[in-house]
Amino acid sequence: MNSILRAENLCKNYPLPKGSLRVFENLNFELEKGGFVAVMGSSGVGKTTLLNLLGILDRPTHGKIFLEGEDVFSKAEKEKALIRNTKIGFIFQFYHLLPEFTALENVSFPLLIKGIEKAEAKKKALQLLKDVYLEEKAPMRPAQLSGGEQQRVAIARALINDPMLLLADEPTGNLDWRTGKMILNLIRDLHQKKDLSSIIVTHNEKVAQFCQKIYIMENGQLKLLSSQ
Ligand SMILES: Nc1ncnc2c1ncn2[C@@H]1O[C@H](COP(=O)(O)OP(=O)(O)OP(=O)(O)O)[C@@H](O)[C@H]1O
Ligand SMILES: [Mg+2]
């Protein structure tokens, strides 16, 4: 398999006031380049925990994660942050947009942090808003947008740095099915158009059916349920 992402013997414990909670131990997973996979599983099994590790938002207790063959947790903080910001795009259930910023500012923000010139950042953000069919909503603030529109802004923001890996945690969990389907079609189109490798965490079997492979998280392991 030509894998882009590989998790090897991942273990995650959370410290508790008394002892610790072991979410998983010796979890192994591989995502092939161009893969579009779903991760399902009951509430509390550790799906978000896993996504946070794969996205370098948190570190494993043990085990390794290789992104394009590079052992990410062997790197210094600065390098890890660079990998996270340039190679990985995140989409969350509750969008996580900045309320005081317009749609355009939310999308261009990651570029401005990187020190990209304002005019250039604006141009790229507008193109991404166009990709998610929201160009005309560029001056609106999140509160002036519907849930589906806010999620589309969040998708545009996730893709602004041209990531190779897209991680989505319940991207349609807060939307009605019709809107959710539209969001999934959009994610799938952008996945293809932008050569992404993507992982979608979901509770919803109908959402998972949009993906090439479906994994289920159970007893601290990821099991392949189906593959198209
Ligand atoms: N920061 C934390 N500190 C301590 N325990 C945590 C922390 N984050 C998550 N947990 C616990 O780890 C387990 C896995 O949580 P996680 O959020 O990964 O589950 P999930 O599969 O994403 O669930 P859901 O489907 O409800 O989103 C749960 O028992 C949760 O209570
Ligand atoms: Mg979760």
XYZ file of N, CA and C and ligand atoms in Angstrom:
716
model
N 0.847 -1.206 0.000
C 0.000 0.000 0.000
C 0.882 1.255 0.000
N 0.523 2.207 -0.854
C 1.239 3.482 -0.868
C 0.605 4.374 0.192
N 1.100 4.255 1.431
C 0.383 4.935 2.509
C 0.912 6.340 2.732
N -0.010 7.232 3.095
C 0.367 8.610 3.394
C 0.504 8.777 4.903
N -0.301 7.977 5.627
C -0.358 8.111 7.074
C -0.350 6.714 7.688
N 0.473 6.542 8.721
C 0.536 5.233 9.363
C 0.641 5.426 10.866
N -0.229 4.770 11.595
C -0.158 4.804 13.058
C 0.331 3.440 13.516
N 1.337 3.449 14.368
C 1.954 2.193 14.784
C 1.866 2.054 16.294
N 1.184 1.012 16.735
C 1.085 0.706 18.175
C 0.714 1.901 19.027
N -0.290 2.649 18.557
C -0.684 3.852 19.288
C -1.369 3.501 20.593
N -0.991 4.233 21.617
C -1.618 4.070 22.918
C -1.914 5.462 23.446
N -3.122 5.643 23.986
C -3.433 6.934 24.591
C -4.088 6.746 25.945
N -3.463 7.300 26.957
C -4.033 7.334 28.306
C -4.303 8.786 28.660
N -5.429 9.031 29.295
C -5.674 10.369 29.839
C -5.485 10.278 31.352
N -4.742 11.219 31.933
C -4.617 11.209 33.384
C -5.940 11.575 34.043
N -6.286 10.875 35.084
C -7.496 11.176 35.855
C -7.057 11.529 37.277
N -7.944 12.128 38.054
C -7.568 12.431 39.444
C -7.015 11.183 40.158
N -7.656 10.033 39.867
C -7.132 8.777 40.427
C -6.750 7.872 39.265
N -5.479 7.659 39.049
C -5.034 6.770 37.979
C -5.161 7.403 36.613
N -5.474 6.573 35.604
C -5.619 7.128 34.262
C -6.614 6.293 33.463
N -7.109 6.918 32.368
C -8.061 6.229 31.501
C -7.324 5.789 30.246
N -7.327 4.495 29.979
C -6.700 3.996 28.746
C -7.758 3.968 27.647
N -7.605 4.826 26.644
C -8.592 4.880 25.551
C -8.295 3.778 24.539
N -7.027 3.666 24.119
C -6.653 2.514 23.292
C -5.186 2.166 23.501
N -4.871 0.947 23.066
C -3.525 0.425 23.239
C -3.160 -0.363 21.986
N -1.959 -0.160 21.495
C -1.503 -0.892 20.303
C -2.478 -0.800 19.137
N -2.923 0.413 18.876
C -3.808 0.610 17.732
C -2.950 0.833 16.483
N -3.284 0.097 15.429
C -2.555 0.248 14.165
C -3.523 0.648 13.071
N -3.048 1.537 12.200
C -3.924 2.056 11.150
C -3.064 2.605 10.029
N -3.571 2.413 8.817
C -2.845 2.932 7.665
C -3.838 3.567 6.706
N -3.504 4.753 6.243
C -4.366 5.427 5.249
C -3.591 5.515 3.951
N -4.174 4.957 2.889
C -3.443 5.019 1.626
C -3.616 6.385 0.988
N -2.633 6.742 0.171
C -2.675 8.030 -0.512
C -3.942 8.090 -1.356
N -4.704 9.149 -1.209
C -5.951 9.299 -1.947
C -7.124 8.604 -1.283
N -6.881 7.946 -0.153
C -7.948 7.227 0.547
C -9.018 8.173 1.085
N -10.262 7.682 1.091
C -11.401 8.466 1.597
C -12.153 7.522 2.526
N -11.836 7.586 3.815
C -12.331 6.552 4.725
C -13.164 7.139 5.861
N -14.070 6.311 6.348
C -14.903 6.691 7.486
C -14.446 5.921 8.707
N -14.521 6.578 9.866
C -14.295 5.894 11.139
C -15.566 6.040 11.962
N -16.166 4.886 12.282
C -17.389 4.882 13.085
C -17.073 4.306 14.470
N -18.085 4.223 15.302
C -17.894 3.652 16.635
C -18.752 4.385 17.648
N -19.061 3.701 18.743
C -19.946 4.275 19.756
C -19.318 5.513 20.380
N -20.176 6.291 20.999
C -19.729 7.484 21.705
C -18.742 7.082 22.814
N -17.628 7.789 22.878
C -16.665 7.552 23.951
C -15.613 6.496 23.648
N -15.650 5.877 22.458
C -14.641 4.830 22.171
C -13.268 5.407 21.855
N -13.237 6.685 21.467
C -11.921 7.299 21.223
C -11.691 7.813 19.815
N -12.762 8.072 19.073
C -12.622 8.528 17.687
C -11.971 9.915 17.628
N -12.468 10.828 18.453
C -11.893 12.186 18.463
C -10.464 12.142 18.992
N -10.250 11.316 19.997
C -8.899 11.148 20.547
C -7.940 10.731 19.438
N -8.353 9.753 18.636
C -7.507 9.273 17.550
C -7.256 10.383 16.526
N -8.321 11.091 16.145
C -8.183 12.155 15.152
C -7.228 13.247 15.655
N -7.324 13.552 16.946
C -6.431 14.564 17.522
C -4.969 14.121 17.473
N -4.744 12.820 17.619
C -3.370 12.310 17.525
C -2.893 12.345 16.077
N -3.767 11.863 15.163
C -3.385 11.823 13.748
C -3.136 13.235 13.221
N -3.851 14.204 13.779
C -3.711 15.589 13.341
C -2.674 16.373 14.135
N -1.920 15.680 14.980
C -0.848 16.294 15.785
C -1.387 17.413 16.681
N -2.639 17.282 17.134
C -3.184 18.248 18.092
C -2.902 17.778 19.516
N -2.592 16.484 19.643
C -2.290 15.901 20.942
C -1.229 14.822 20.686
N -0.535 14.404 21.739
C 0.494 13.385 21.500
C 0.114 12.043 22.135
N 0.533 10.942 21.503
C 0.197 9.635 22.067
C 1.005 9.346 23.331
N 0.483 8.475 24.168
C 1.224 8.037 25.350
C 2.395 7.159 24.896
N 2.116 6.281 23.944
C 3.150 5.481 23.283
C 2.777 5.367 21.817
N 3.723 4.889 21.048
C 3.428 4.611 19.651
C 3.868 5.746 18.741
N 3.783 5.467 17.448
C 4.301 6.438 16.471
C 3.283 6.725 15.388
N 3.421 7.919 14.822
C 2.616 8.281 13.657
C 3.572 8.757 12.572
N 3.428 8.149 11.411
C 4.263 8.536 10.274
C 3.392 9.232 9.242
N 3.790 10.443 8.885
C 3.105 11.163 7.815
C 4.098 11.262 6.661
N 3.730 10.714 5.542
C 4.644 10.599 4.394
C 5.973 9.982 4.833
N 5.897 8.986 5.693
C 7.088 8.270 6.137
C 7.866 8.960 7.249
N 7.467 10.192 7.608
C 8.194 10.920 8.668
C 7.567 10.679 10.032
N 8.392 10.339 10.984
C 7.957 10.079 12.355
C 7.654 11.434 13.021
N 6.365 11.848 13.034
C 6.052 13.236 13.405
C 6.372 13.562 14.861
N 6.205 12.589 15.762
C 6.420 12.922 17.172
C 7.899 12.880 17.577
N 8.774 12.563 16.601
C 10.209 12.645 16.890
C 10.708 14.063 16.619
N 9.838 14.910 16.082
C 10.251 16.273 15.686
C 10.098 17.264 16.840
N 10.814 18.377 16.714
C 10.697 19.459 17.703
C 9.325 20.133 17.536
N 8.865 20.816 18.585
C 7.541 21.457 18.582
C 7.318 22.320 17.336
N 8.325 23.099 17.005
C 8.183 24.041 15.892
C 7.933 23.305 14.573
N 8.672 22.233 14.399
C 8.525 21.445 13.177
C 7.156 20.761 13.126
N 6.719 20.277 14.306
C 5.400 19.632 14.371
C 4.308 20.638 14.014
N 4.443 21.853 14.540
C 3.449 22.888 14.248
C 3.435 23.188 12.757
N 4.606 23.186 12.151
C 4.694 23.463 10.713
C 4.007 22.355 9.912
N 4.237 21.115 10.317
C 3.597 19.988 9.633
C 2.078 20.114 9.774
N 1.634 20.385 11.021
C 0.193 20.496 11.285
C -0.426 21.605 10.440
N 0.249 22.735 10.361
C -0.338 23.889 9.673
C -0.263 23.811 8.157
N 0.668 23.034 7.640
C 0.808 23.031 6.183
C 0.302 21.745 5.536
N 0.248 20.668 6.314
C -0.105 19.386 5.674
C -1.475 18.855 6.073
N -2.065 19.460 7.118
C -3.297 18.880 7.650
C -4.409 19.922 7.715
N -5.593 19.544 7.247
C -6.761 20.416 7.351
C -7.794 19.749 8.254
N -8.424 20.545 9.128
C -9.412 20.010 10.075
C -10.792 20.589 9.820
N -11.794 19.725 9.971
C -13.190 20.187 9.969
C -13.848 19.590 11.216
N -14.578 20.438 11.947
C -15.192 20.000 13.204
C -16.721 20.040 13.115
N -17.353 19.357 14.057
C -18.819 19.316 14.077
C -19.428 20.709 14.248
N -18.825 21.494 15.134
C -19.402 22.811 15.440
C -18.634 23.951 14.772
N -18.039 23.657 13.659
C -17.416 24.615 12.731
C -16.199 25.366 13.291
N -16.301 25.826 14.569
C -15.171 26.544 15.190
C -14.724 27.760 14.382
N -15.677 28.542 13.910
C -15.309 29.788 13.217
C -15.160 30.905 14.248
N -14.394 31.910 13.889
C -14.227 33.054 14.791
C -15.417 34.004 14.588
N -16.218 34.245 15.637
C -17.482 34.964 15.471
C -17.336 36.420 15.033
N -16.247 37.050 15.383
C -16.072 38.472 15.053
C -15.557 38.682 13.636
N -15.143 37.598 13.004
C -14.548 37.702 11.670
C -15.576 37.382 10.596
N -15.405 37.973 9.429
C -16.260 37.630 8.293
C -15.845 36.247 7.776
N -16.683 35.719 6.858
C -16.351 34.427 6.233
C -14.980 34.522 5.571
N -14.766 35.605 4.842
C -13.495 35.791 4.134
C -12.322 35.842 5.114
N -12.500 36.568 6.211
C -11.414 36.674 7.204
C -11.151 35.330 7.886
N -12.224 34.582 8.160
C -12.042 33.254 8.762
C -11.219 32.348 7.849
N -11.513 32.408 6.551
C -10.812 31.522 5.609
C -9.366 31.979 5.410
N -9.146 33.294 5.370
C -7.784 33.785 5.085
C -6.888 33.803 6.323
N -7.498 33.702 7.512
C -6.746 33.810 8.768
C -5.482 32.924 8.823
N -5.589 31.620 8.478
C -4.374 30.786 8.559
C -3.240 31.293 7.667
N -3.587 31.959 6.570
C -2.534 32.489 5.694
C -1.894 33.720 6.318
N -2.721 34.570 6.947
C -2.200 35.789 7.577
C -1.241 35.426 8.719
N -1.606 34.366 9.479
C -0.724 33.925 10.573
C 0.633 33.513 10.006
N 0.581 32.922 8.815
C 1.823 32.464 8.179
C 2.650 33.617 7.617
N 2.058 34.833 7.646
C 2.795 36.004 7.176
C 2.603 36.287 5.697
N 1.594 35.654 5.103
C 1.318 35.916 3.688
C 0.657 37.290 3.556
N 1.019 37.987 2.530
C 0.527 39.351 2.314
C -1.008 39.366 2.185
N -1.616 40.439 2.732
C -3.071 40.516 2.857
C -3.817 40.341 1.522
N -3.345 41.023 0.499
C -4.032 40.968 -0.798
C -3.992 39.549 -1.367
N -2.861 38.893 -1.192
C -2.706 37.536 -1.717
C -3.595 36.560 -0.928
N -3.610 36.753 0.404
C -4.428 35.891 1.267
C -5.904 36.043 0.898
N -6.316 37.270 0.649
C -7.714 37.552 0.304
C -8.079 36.873 -1.020
N -7.170 36.953 -1.965
C -7.420 36.370 -3.290
C -7.608 34.856 -3.168
N -6.729 34.235 -2.400
C -6.804 32.778 -2.258
C -8.064 32.376 -1.486
N -8.387 33.144 -0.441
C -9.578 32.837 0.362
C -10.846 32.971 -0.485
N -10.858 33.988 -1.347
C -12.035 34.174 -2.216
C -12.190 33.005 -3.178
N -11.070 32.522 -3.685
C -11.122 31.363 -4.582
C -11.692 30.153 -3.846
N -11.267 29.966 -2.586
C -11.773 28.818 -1.817
C -13.247 28.983 -1.492
N -13.666 30.213 -1.196
C -15.097 30.439 -0.955
C -15.890 30.124 -2.224
N -15.279 30.390 -3.360
C -15.903 30.050 -4.639
C -16.009 28.529 -4.764
N -14.959 27.831 -4.366
C -14.946 26.356 -4.424
C -16.083 25.746 -3.602
N -16.477 26.452 -2.529
C -17.566 25.923 -1.700
C -18.885 26.669 -1.966
N -18.914 27.376 -3.083
C -20.123 28.072 -3.567
C -20.644 29.115 -2.570
N -19.729 29.873 -1.983
C -20.130 30.870 -0.989
C -19.497 32.228 -1.231
N -19.082 32.452 -2.460
C -18.370 33.695 -2.756
C -19.180 34.920 -2.311
N -20.488 34.837 -2.530
C -21.321 36.031 -2.230
C -21.510 36.262 -0.735
N -21.138 35.259 0.079
C -21.283 35.426 1.538
C -19.973 35.874 2.188
N -18.987 36.197 1.376
C -17.657 36.562 1.909
C -17.701 37.628 3.007
N -18.576 38.671 2.902
C -18.539 39.709 3.950
C -19.373 39.389 5.187
N -20.053 38.235 5.195
C -20.943 37.895 6.328
C -20.159 37.321 7.508
N -20.712 37.565 8.709
C -20.140 36.941 9.915
C -20.847 35.595 10.147
N -20.213 34.666 10.889
C -20.821 33.341 11.094
C -22.273 33.395 11.558
N -22.611 34.322 12.462
C -23.987 34.381 12.977
C -24.998 34.698 11.882
N -24.515 35.255 10.777
C -25.418 35.598 9.668
C -25.523 34.470 8.653
N -24.877 33.339 8.955
C -24.873 32.207 8.017
C -25.616 31.017 8.612
N -26.172 30.184 7.722
C -26.811 28.945 8.199
C -25.727 27.963 8.640
N -26.145 26.876 9.323
C -25.180 25.860 9.763
C -24.400 25.283 8.592
N -25.116 24.945 7.519
C -24.462 24.363 6.344
C -23.476 25.341 5.716
N -23.866 26.624 5.724
C -22.958 27.639 5.164
C -21.729 27.810 6.052
N -21.945 27.783 7.365
C -20.795 27.896 8.278
C -19.840 26.726 8.081
N -20.414 25.537 7.869
C -19.540 24.382 7.664
C -18.776 24.515 6.352
N -19.412 25.116 5.345
C -18.703 25.300 4.076
C -17.558 26.302 4.239
N -17.770 27.338 5.058
C -16.678 28.281 5.351
C -15.542 27.519 6.049
N -15.925 26.646 6.994
C -14.915 25.871 7.734
C -14.150 24.934 6.793
N -14.839 24.392 5.791
C -14.164 23.525 4.811
C -13.154 24.352 4.008
N -13.587 25.540 3.590
C -12.681 26.421 2.837
C -11.453 26.755 3.687
N -11.688 27.046 4.963
C -10.561 27.369 5.854
C -9.622 26.161 5.996
N -10.215 24.961 6.107
C -9.391 23.751 6.281
C -8.468 23.520 5.085
N -8.892 24.037 3.908
C -8.134 23.743 2.690
C -7.229 24.889 2.250
N -7.233 25.984 3.007
C -6.519 27.194 2.552
C -5.013 26.981 2.437
N -4.453 26.093 3.244
C -3.004 25.855 3.180
C -2.640 24.682 2.275
N -3.573 24.278 1.416
C -3.329 23.137 0.521
C -2.823 21.906 1.261
N -3.588 21.420 2.252
C -3.131 20.241 2.999
C -3.164 18.996 2.118
N -2.479 17.960 2.570
C -2.560 16.677 1.865
C -3.533 15.747 2.601
N -3.716 16.039 3.901
C -4.547 15.180 4.738
C -5.715 16.001 5.276
N -6.937 15.477 5.105
C -8.116 16.166 5.628
C -8.742 15.296 6.719
N -8.885 15.880 7.904
C -9.466 15.152 9.037
C -10.774 15.843 9.421
N -11.867 15.095 9.393
C -13.169 15.695 9.698
C -13.821 14.928 10.843
N -14.155 15.649 11.902
C -14.776 15.022 13.077
C -16.259 15.362 13.092
N -17.095 14.407 12.717
C -18.552 14.620 12.664
C -18.909 15.875 11.858
N -18.455 15.960 10.618
C -18.667 17.211 9.870
C -20.135 17.505 9.574
N -20.992 16.483 9.683
C -22.411 16.714 9.404
C -23.258 16.449 10.643
N -22.603 16.258 11.775
C -23.308 15.864 13.000
C -24.322 16.876 13.484
N -24.173 18.119 13.043
C -25.042 19.179 13.531
C -25.999 19.673 12.448
N -26.086 18.895 11.356
C -26.871 19.364 10.203
C -27.978 18.372 9.864
N -29.055 18.870 9.262
C -30.100 17.959 8.790
C -29.534 17.118 7.648
N -30.200 16.024 7.308
C -29.629 15.062 6.359
C -29.432 15.665 4.967
N -30.369 16.489 4.541
C -30.254 17.068 3.192
C -28.999 17.956 3.101
N -28.822 18.788 4.112
C -27.647 19.672 4.142
C -26.379 18.834 4.336
N -26.479 17.830 5.193
C -25.331 16.954 5.449
C -24.861 16.281 4.164
N -25.830 15.849 3.358
C -25.494 15.172 2.108
C -24.769 16.139 1.166
N -25.242 17.370 1.153
C -24.605 18.379 0.307
C -23.161 18.620 0.766
N -22.983 18.691 2.077
C -21.635 18.909 2.630
C -20.720 17.723 2.278
N -21.264 16.506 2.390
C -20.451 15.323 2.080
C -20.072 15.263 0.610
N -21.023 15.615 -0.244
C -20.708 15.646 -1.676
C -19.623 16.673 -1.961
N -19.724 17.793 -1.269
C -18.731 18.851 -1.448
C -17.352 18.379 -0.976
N -17.330 17.750 0.199
C -16.046 17.250 0.723
C -15.461 16.223 -0.244
N -16.335 15.342 -0.747
C -15.844 14.300 -1.659
C -15.311 14.907 -2.973
N -16.011 15.922 -3.496
C -15.542 16.584 -4.726
C -14.194 17.261 -4.502
N -14.082 17.963 -3.368
C -12.828 18.678 -3.092
C -11.698 17.691 -2.813
N -12.046 16.582 -2.165
C -11.065 15.515 -1.909
C -10.427 15.082 -3.236
N -11.278 14.914 -4.253
C -10.766 14.471 -5.550
C -10.010 15.591 -6.262
N -10.650 16.759 -6.293
C -10.081 17.880 -7.033
C -8.731 18.305 -6.461
N -8.585 18.223 -5.139
C -7.369 18.723 -4.498
C -6.436 17.602 -4.052
N -6.688 16.386 -4.571
C -5.745 15.281 -4.320
C -5.518 15.003 -2.838
N -6.594 14.974 -2.078
C -6.468 14.801 -0.636
C -6.519 13.332 -0.243
N -6.115 13.059 0.972
C -6.385 11.787 1.628
C -7.221 12.182 2.839
N -8.367 11.508 3.038
C -9.317 12.045 4.020
C -9.857 10.987 4.967
N -10.055 11.426 6.206
C -10.686 10.574 7.224
C -11.901 11.322 7.780
N -13.056 10.676 7.719
C -14.285 11.279 8.217
C -14.772 10.460 9.416
N -14.819 11.072 10.570
C -15.377 10.412 11.752
C -16.874 10.684 11.782
N -17.647 9.628 11.973
C -19.104 9.813 11.997
C -19.803 8.721 12.809
N -20.976 9.081 13.331
C -21.845 8.102 13.976
C -22.827 7.511 12.978
N -22.933 8.201 11.848
C -24.044 7.964 10.929
C -23.635 7.024 9.790
N -24.337 5.900 9.693
C -23.999 4.915 8.674
C -24.178 5.463 7.255
N -25.192 6.324 7.102
C -25.438 6.905 5.777
C -24.263 7.800 5.364
N -23.679 8.474 6.338
C -22.506 9.312 6.074
C -21.330 8.413 5.685
N -21.146 7.332 6.441
C -20.021 6.417 6.190
C -20.104 5.807 4.787
N -21.340 5.610 4.312
C -21.522 4.993 2.981
C -20.939 5.852 1.860
N -20.681 7.122 2.126
C -20.072 7.990 1.130
C -18.588 7.672 0.932
N -18.022 6.866 1.843
C -16.566 6.664 1.851
C -16.184 5.341 1.184
N -14.903 5.252 0.763
C -14.415 4.029 0.097
C -14.285 2.883 1.084
N -13.871 3.232 2.297
C -13.682 2.195 3.315
C -14.347 2.651 4.594
N -14.879 1.699 5.341
C -15.472 2.030 6.630
C -14.761 1.227 7.721
N -14.212 1.940 8.682
C -13.591 1.297 9.847
C -14.499 1.495 11.046
N -14.463 0.543 11.942
C -15.191 0.723 13.199
C -14.190 0.631 14.348
N -14.344 1.550 15.291
C -13.477 1.539 16.459
C -14.194 0.776 17.562
N -13.513 -0.262 18.042
C -14.118 -1.169 19.019
C -13.016 -1.750 19.872
N -13.220 -1.808 21.152
C -12.225 -2.385 22.065
C -10.815 -1.866 21.785
N -10.731 -0.577 21.523
C -9.415 0.029 21.343
C -8.724 -0.316 20.036
N -9.457 -0.864 19.068
C -8.856 -1.193 17.774
C -9.713 -0.642 16.647
N -9.075 -0.444 15.494
C -9.837 -0.056 14.304
C -9.965 -1.286 13.422
N -11.224 -1.673 13.160
C -11.435 -2.846 12.310
C -12.058 -2.402 10.997
N -11.585 -2.983 9.902
C -12.161 -2.662 8.610
C -13.505 -3.368 8.475
N -14.566 -2.571 8.287
C -15.914 -3.140 8.170
C -16.265 -3.430 6.733
N -15.941 -2.458 5.850
C -16.253 -2.685 4.447
C -15.330 -1.856 3.585
N -15.165 -2.322 2.361
C -14.268 -1.667 1.425
C -14.881 -1.759 0.047
N -14.978 -0.634 -0.657
C -15.637 -0.641 -1.980
C -14.676 -1.085 -3.067
N -8.950 15.474 27.805
C -9.471 14.368 28.329
N -9.208 14.003 29.609
C -9.708 12.862 30.149
N -10.517 12.000 29.472
C -10.819 12.316 28.199
C -10.322 13.509 27.566
N -10.807 13.546 26.301
C -11.545 12.444 26.142
N -11.564 11.695 27.271
C -12.231 10.390 27.469
O -11.683 9.502 26.506
C -12.700 8.655 25.949
C -12.730 8.826 24.452
O -13.203 10.126 24.157
P -13.415 10.639 22.674
O -13.818 12.054 22.737
O -12.194 10.329 21.872
O -14.614 9.709 22.184
P -15.434 9.725 20.810
O -15.351 8.349 20.243
O -14.963 10.831 19.957
O -16.920 9.990 21.311
P -18.110 10.802 20.607
O -18.637 9.894 19.529
O -19.102 11.001 21.707
O -17.560 12.086 20.076
C -13.988 9.039 26.669
O -14.181 8.130 27.712
C -13.716 10.435 27.202
O -14.427 10.674 28.383
Mg -15.861 12.584 19.237
